[in-house]
mmCIF file of C-alpha atoms in Angstrom:
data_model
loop_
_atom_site.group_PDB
_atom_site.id
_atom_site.type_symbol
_atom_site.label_atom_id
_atom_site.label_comp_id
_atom_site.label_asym_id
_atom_site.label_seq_id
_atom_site.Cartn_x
_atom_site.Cartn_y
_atom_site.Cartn_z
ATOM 1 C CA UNK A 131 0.000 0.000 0.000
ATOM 2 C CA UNK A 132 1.060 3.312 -0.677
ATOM 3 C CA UNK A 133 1.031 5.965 1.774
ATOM 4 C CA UNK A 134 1.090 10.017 1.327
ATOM 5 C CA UNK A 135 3.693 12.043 3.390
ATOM 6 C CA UNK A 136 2.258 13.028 6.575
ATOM 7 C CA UNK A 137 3.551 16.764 5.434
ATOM 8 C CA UNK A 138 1.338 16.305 2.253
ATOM 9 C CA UNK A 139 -1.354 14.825 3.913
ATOM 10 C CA UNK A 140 -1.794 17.429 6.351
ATOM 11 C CA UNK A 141 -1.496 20.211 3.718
ATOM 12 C CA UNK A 142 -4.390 18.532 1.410
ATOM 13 C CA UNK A 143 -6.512 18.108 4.509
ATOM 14 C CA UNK A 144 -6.198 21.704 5.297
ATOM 15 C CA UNK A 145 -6.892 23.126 1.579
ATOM 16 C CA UNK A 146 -10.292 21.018 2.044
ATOM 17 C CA UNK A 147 -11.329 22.642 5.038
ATOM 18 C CA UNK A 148 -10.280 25.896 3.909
ATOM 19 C CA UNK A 149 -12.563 25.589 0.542
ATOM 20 C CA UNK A 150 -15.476 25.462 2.941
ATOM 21 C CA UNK A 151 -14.670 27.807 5.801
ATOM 22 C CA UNK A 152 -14.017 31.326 3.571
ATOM 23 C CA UNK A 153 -17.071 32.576 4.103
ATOM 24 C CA UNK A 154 -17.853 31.904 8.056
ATOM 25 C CA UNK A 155 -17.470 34.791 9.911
ATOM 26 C CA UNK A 156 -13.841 32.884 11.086
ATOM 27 C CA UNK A 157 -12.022 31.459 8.700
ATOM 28 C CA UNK A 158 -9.746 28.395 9.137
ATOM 29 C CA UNK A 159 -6.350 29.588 8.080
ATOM 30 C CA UNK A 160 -3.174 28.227 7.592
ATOM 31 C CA UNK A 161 0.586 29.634 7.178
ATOM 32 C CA UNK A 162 3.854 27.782 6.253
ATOM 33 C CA UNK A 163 6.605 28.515 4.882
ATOM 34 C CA UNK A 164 10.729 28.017 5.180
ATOM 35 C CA UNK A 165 13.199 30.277 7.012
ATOM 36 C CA UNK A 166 16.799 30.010 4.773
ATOM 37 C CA UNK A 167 19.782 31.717 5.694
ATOM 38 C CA UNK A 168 20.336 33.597 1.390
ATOM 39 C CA UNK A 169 24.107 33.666 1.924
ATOM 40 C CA UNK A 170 24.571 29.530 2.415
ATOM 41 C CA UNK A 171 21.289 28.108 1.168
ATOM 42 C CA UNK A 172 20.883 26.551 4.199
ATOM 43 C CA UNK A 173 17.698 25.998 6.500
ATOM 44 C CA UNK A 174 17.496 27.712 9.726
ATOM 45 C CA UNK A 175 16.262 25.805 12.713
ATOM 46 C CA UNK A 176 15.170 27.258 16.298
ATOM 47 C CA UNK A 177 13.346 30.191 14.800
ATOM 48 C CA UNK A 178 10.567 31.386 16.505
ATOM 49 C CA UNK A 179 7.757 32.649 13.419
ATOM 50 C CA UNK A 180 4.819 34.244 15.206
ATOM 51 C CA UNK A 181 0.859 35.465 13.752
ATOM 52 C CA UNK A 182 -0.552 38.442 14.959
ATOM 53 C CA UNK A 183 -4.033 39.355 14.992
ATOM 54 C CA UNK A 184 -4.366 43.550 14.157
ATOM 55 C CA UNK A 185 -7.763 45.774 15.064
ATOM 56 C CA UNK A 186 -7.980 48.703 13.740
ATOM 57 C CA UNK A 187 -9.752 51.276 16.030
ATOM 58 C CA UNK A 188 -9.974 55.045 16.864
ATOM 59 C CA UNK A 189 -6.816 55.349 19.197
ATOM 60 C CA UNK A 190 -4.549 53.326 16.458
ATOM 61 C CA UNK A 191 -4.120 49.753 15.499
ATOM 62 C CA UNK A 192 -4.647 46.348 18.813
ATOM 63 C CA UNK A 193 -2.252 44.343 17.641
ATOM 64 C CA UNK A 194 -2.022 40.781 19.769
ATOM 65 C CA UNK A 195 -0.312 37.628 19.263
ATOM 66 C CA UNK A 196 -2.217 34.722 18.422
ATOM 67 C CA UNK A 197 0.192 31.304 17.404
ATOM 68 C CA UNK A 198 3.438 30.671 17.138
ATOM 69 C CA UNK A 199 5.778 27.985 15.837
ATOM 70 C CA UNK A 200 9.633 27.213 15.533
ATOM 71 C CA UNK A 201 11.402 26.427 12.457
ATOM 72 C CA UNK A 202 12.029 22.732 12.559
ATOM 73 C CA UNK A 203 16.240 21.309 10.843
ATOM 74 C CA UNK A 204 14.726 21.696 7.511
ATOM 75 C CA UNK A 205 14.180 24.855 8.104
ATOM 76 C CA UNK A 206 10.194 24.382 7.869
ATOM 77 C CA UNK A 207 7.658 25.999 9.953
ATOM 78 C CA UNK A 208 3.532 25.909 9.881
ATOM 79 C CA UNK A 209 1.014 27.727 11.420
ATOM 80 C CA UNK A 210 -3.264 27.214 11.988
ATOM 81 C CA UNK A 211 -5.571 29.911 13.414
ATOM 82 C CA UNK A 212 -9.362 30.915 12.754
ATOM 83 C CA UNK A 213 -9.059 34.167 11.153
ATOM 84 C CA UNK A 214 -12.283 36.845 11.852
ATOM 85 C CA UNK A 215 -13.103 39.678 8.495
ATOM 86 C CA UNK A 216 -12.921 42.211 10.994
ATOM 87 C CA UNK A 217 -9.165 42.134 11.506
ATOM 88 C CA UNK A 218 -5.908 41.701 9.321
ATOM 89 C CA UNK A 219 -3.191 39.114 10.057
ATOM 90 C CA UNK A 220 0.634 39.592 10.434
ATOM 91 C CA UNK A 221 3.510 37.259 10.178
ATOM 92 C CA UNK A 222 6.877 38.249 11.953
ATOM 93 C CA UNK A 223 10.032 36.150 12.850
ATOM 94 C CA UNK A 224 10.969 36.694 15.715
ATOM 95 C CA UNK A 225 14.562 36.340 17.045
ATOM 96 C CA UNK A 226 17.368 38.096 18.653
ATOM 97 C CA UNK A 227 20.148 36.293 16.933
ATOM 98 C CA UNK A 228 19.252 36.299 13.098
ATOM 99 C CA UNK A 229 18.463 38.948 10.962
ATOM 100 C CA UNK A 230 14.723 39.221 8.805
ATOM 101 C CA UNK A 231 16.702 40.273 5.605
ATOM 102 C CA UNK A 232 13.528 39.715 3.519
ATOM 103 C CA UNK A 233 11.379 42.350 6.044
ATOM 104 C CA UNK A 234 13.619 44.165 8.473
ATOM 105 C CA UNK A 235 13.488 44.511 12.009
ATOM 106 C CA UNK A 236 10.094 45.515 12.375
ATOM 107 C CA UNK A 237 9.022 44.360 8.873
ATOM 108 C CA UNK A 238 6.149 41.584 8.227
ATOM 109 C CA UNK A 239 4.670 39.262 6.071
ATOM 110 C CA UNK A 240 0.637 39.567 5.409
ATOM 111 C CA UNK A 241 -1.238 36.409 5.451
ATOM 112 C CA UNK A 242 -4.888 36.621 3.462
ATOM 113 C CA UNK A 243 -7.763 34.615 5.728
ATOM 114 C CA UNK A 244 -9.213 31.643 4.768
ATOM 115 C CA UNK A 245 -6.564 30.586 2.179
ATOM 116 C CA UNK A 246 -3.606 28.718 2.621
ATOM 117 C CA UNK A 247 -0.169 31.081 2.805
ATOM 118 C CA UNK A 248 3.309 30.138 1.835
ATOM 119 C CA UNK A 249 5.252 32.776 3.089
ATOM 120 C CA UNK A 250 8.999 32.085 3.056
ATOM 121 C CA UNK A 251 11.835 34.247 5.477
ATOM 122 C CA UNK A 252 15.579 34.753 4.810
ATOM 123 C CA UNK A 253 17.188 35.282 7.603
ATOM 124 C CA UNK A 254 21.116 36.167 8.670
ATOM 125 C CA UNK A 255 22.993 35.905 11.622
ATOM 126 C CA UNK A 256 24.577 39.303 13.368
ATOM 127 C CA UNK A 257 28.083 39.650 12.677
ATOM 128 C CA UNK A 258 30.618 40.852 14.977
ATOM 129 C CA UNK A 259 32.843 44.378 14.798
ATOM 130 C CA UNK A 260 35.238 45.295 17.024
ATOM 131 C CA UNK A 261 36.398 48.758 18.011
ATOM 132 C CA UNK A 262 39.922 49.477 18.892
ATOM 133 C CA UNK A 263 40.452 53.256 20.362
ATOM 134 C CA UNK A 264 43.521 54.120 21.215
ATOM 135 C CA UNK A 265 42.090 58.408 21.628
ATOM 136 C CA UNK A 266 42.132 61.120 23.020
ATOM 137 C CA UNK A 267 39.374 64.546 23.483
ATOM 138 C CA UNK A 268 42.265 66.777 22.926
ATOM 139 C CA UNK A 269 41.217 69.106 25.170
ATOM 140 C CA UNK A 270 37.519 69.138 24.539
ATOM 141 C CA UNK A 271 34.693 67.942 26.800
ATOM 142 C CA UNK A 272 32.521 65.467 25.044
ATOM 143 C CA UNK A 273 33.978 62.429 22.865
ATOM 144 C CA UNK A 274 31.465 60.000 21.161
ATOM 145 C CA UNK A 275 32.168 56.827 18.967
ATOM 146 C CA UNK A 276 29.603 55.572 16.878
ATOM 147 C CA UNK A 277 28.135 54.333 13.135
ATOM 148 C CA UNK A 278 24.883 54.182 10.786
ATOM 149 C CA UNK A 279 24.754 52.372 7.421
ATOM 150 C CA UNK A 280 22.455 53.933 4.053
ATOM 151 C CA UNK A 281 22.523 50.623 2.331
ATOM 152 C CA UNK A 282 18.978 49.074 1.021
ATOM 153 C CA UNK A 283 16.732 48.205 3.868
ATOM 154 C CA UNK A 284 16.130 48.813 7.517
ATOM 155 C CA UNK A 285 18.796 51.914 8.867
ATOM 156 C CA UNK A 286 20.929 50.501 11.475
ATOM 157 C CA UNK A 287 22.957 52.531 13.648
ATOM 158 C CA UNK A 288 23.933 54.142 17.048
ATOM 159 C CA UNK A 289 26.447 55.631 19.400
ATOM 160 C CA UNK A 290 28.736 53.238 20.583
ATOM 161 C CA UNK A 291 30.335 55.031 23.003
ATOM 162 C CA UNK A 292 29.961 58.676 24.678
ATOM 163 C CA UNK A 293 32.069 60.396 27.622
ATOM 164 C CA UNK A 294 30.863 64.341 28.600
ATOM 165 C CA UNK A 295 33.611 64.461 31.429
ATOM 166 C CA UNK A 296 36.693 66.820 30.686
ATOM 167 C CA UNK A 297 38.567 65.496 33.164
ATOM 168 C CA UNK A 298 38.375 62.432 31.342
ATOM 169 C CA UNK A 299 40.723 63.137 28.154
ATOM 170 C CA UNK A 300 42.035 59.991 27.178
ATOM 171 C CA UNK A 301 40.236 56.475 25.964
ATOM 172 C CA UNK A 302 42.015 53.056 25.532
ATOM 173 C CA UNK A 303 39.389 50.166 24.954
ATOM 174 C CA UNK A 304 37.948 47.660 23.167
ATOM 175 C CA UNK A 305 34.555 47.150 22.491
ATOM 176 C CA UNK A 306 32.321 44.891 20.125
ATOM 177 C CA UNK A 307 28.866 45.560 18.249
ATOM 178 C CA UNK A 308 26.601 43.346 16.239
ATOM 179 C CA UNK A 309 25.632 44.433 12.977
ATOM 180 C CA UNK A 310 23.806 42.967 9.584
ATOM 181 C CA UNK A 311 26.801 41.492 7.573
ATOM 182 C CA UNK A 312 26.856 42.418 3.773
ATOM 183 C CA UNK A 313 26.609 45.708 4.334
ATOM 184 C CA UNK A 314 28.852 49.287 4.158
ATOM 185 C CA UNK A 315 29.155 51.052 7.803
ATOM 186 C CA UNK A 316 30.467 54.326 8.176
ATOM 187 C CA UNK A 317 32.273 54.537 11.734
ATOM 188 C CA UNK A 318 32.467 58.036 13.249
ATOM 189 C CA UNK A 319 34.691 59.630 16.173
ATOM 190 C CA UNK A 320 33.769 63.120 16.891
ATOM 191 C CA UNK A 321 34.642 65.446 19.769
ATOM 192 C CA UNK A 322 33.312 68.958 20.784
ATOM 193 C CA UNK A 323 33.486 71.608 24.114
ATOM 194 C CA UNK A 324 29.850 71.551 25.255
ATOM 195 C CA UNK A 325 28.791 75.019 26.555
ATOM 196 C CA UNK A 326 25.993 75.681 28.899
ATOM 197 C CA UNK A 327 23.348 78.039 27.527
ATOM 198 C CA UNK A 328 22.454 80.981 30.483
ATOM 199 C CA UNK A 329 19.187 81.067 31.888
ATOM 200 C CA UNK A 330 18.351 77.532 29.888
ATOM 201 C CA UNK A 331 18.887 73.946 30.760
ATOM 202 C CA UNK A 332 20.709 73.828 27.316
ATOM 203 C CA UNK A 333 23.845 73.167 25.966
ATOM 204 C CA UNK A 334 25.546 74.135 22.962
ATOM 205 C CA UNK A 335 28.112 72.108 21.210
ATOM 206 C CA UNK A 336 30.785 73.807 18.924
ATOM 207 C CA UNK A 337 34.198 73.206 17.755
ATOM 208 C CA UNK A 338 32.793 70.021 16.337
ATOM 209 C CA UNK A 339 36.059 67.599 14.876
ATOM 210 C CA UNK A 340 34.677 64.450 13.294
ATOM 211 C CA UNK A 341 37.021 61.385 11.870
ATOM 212 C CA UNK A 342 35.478 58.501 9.766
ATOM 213 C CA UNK A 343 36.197 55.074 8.535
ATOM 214 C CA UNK A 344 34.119 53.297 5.792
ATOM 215 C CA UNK A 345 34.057 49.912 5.968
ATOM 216 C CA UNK A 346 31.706 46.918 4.320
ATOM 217 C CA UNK A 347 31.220 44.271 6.846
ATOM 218 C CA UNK A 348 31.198 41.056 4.887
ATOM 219 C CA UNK A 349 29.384 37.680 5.943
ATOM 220 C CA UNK A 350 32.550 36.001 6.133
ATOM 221 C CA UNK A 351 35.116 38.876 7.631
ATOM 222 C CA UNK A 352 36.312 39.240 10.823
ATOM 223 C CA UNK A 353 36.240 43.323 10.977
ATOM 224 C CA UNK A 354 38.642 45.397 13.190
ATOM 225 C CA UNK A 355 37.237 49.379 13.101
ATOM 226 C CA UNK A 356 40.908 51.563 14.796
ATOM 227 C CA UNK A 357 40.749 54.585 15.671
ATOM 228 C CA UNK A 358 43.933 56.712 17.035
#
């Protein structure tokens, strides 16, 4: 005797009892999909891959999560849920050590009620840089480190590092940072003399010097940012 794979079995079950639940009030849907890492064309396992249920009313959008599922060594994930017309459904991954290079950090995939979804995710791990400062203020009162890519997709950035005492004029330090690999950073050291504005609780900031280093970040590099 022959016998279907449970995988296809399932799915073929779940197409039938779609067919006849689209126009009930809640609607028997179902997502699956993959999770590949683009840079390897491998599957991703341990990924969480969560639905979200999202009401729209007068003080902005109730969103809520309803399922969720981890990616299994093939990389394959599936989802069920009885989906209402009154509300739209959302499809995140959700995990803090890979990257969502398909949607971004806060980026989603839209699943349609009633119907069967594929929806796919390529995902990265966060690669490593390390900053080695070997600096000084020169004088000044305020020293930051920091970095920001423009490259397609999601902006990704921040201060690294940030000192506002005078007496404190010289740095020697090492420090790491996660960042999405495949991408060009610009790193950024930039002192200034902060200056107290009278009769505010302001400061000004002048005498601005700024160095940078440009630097793509590769999947497979091992990236050393120096500033002296």
């Amino acid at each position: 005797m022959n016998h279907l794979p449970l995988r296809l079995l399932t799915g073929t079950l779940a197409l039938l009892v779609l067919s006849c639940d689209l126009n009930k009030e809640d609607a028997f849907t179902v997502v699956e999909g993959k999770v590949m890492n683009p840079y390897l064309g491998q599957p991703v396992a341990g990924v969480s891959i969560v639905a979200y249920r999202v009401l729209n009313s007068w003080s902005g959008p109730f969103i809520d999560s309803l399922t969720a599922a981890e990616t299994d060594a093939a990389g394959y994930y599936q989802l069920s849920f009885d989906a209402s017309k009154s509300a739209r459904y959302e499809v995140r991954m959700r995990s803090t050590n890979v990257y969502d290079v398909t949607n971004g950090f806060d980026g989603y995939a839209e699943a349609e009620r009633g119907t069967a979804n594929h929806l796919n995710f390529s995902v990265t791990p966060y690669k490593t840089v390390t900053l080695d400062v070997n600096s000084s203020k020169g004088g000044k009162t305020d020293i930051s480190f920091g970095y920001f890519t423009n490259d397609p997709g999601n902006w990704v950035g921040g201060t690294i590092f940030y000192d506002t005492l005078k007496a404190h004029q010289d740095f020697h330090f090492l420090q790491t940072i996660r960042v999405v690999p495949n991408r060009t950073y610009r790193f950024n050291r930039t002192t200034a003399n902060r200056y107290k504005v009278p009769n505010t609780y302001y400061y000004d900031f002048r005498d601005y010097a700024s160095t940078f280093i440009d630097r793509t970040v590769g999947y497979n590099d091992t990236t050393v940012i120096t500033f002296r």
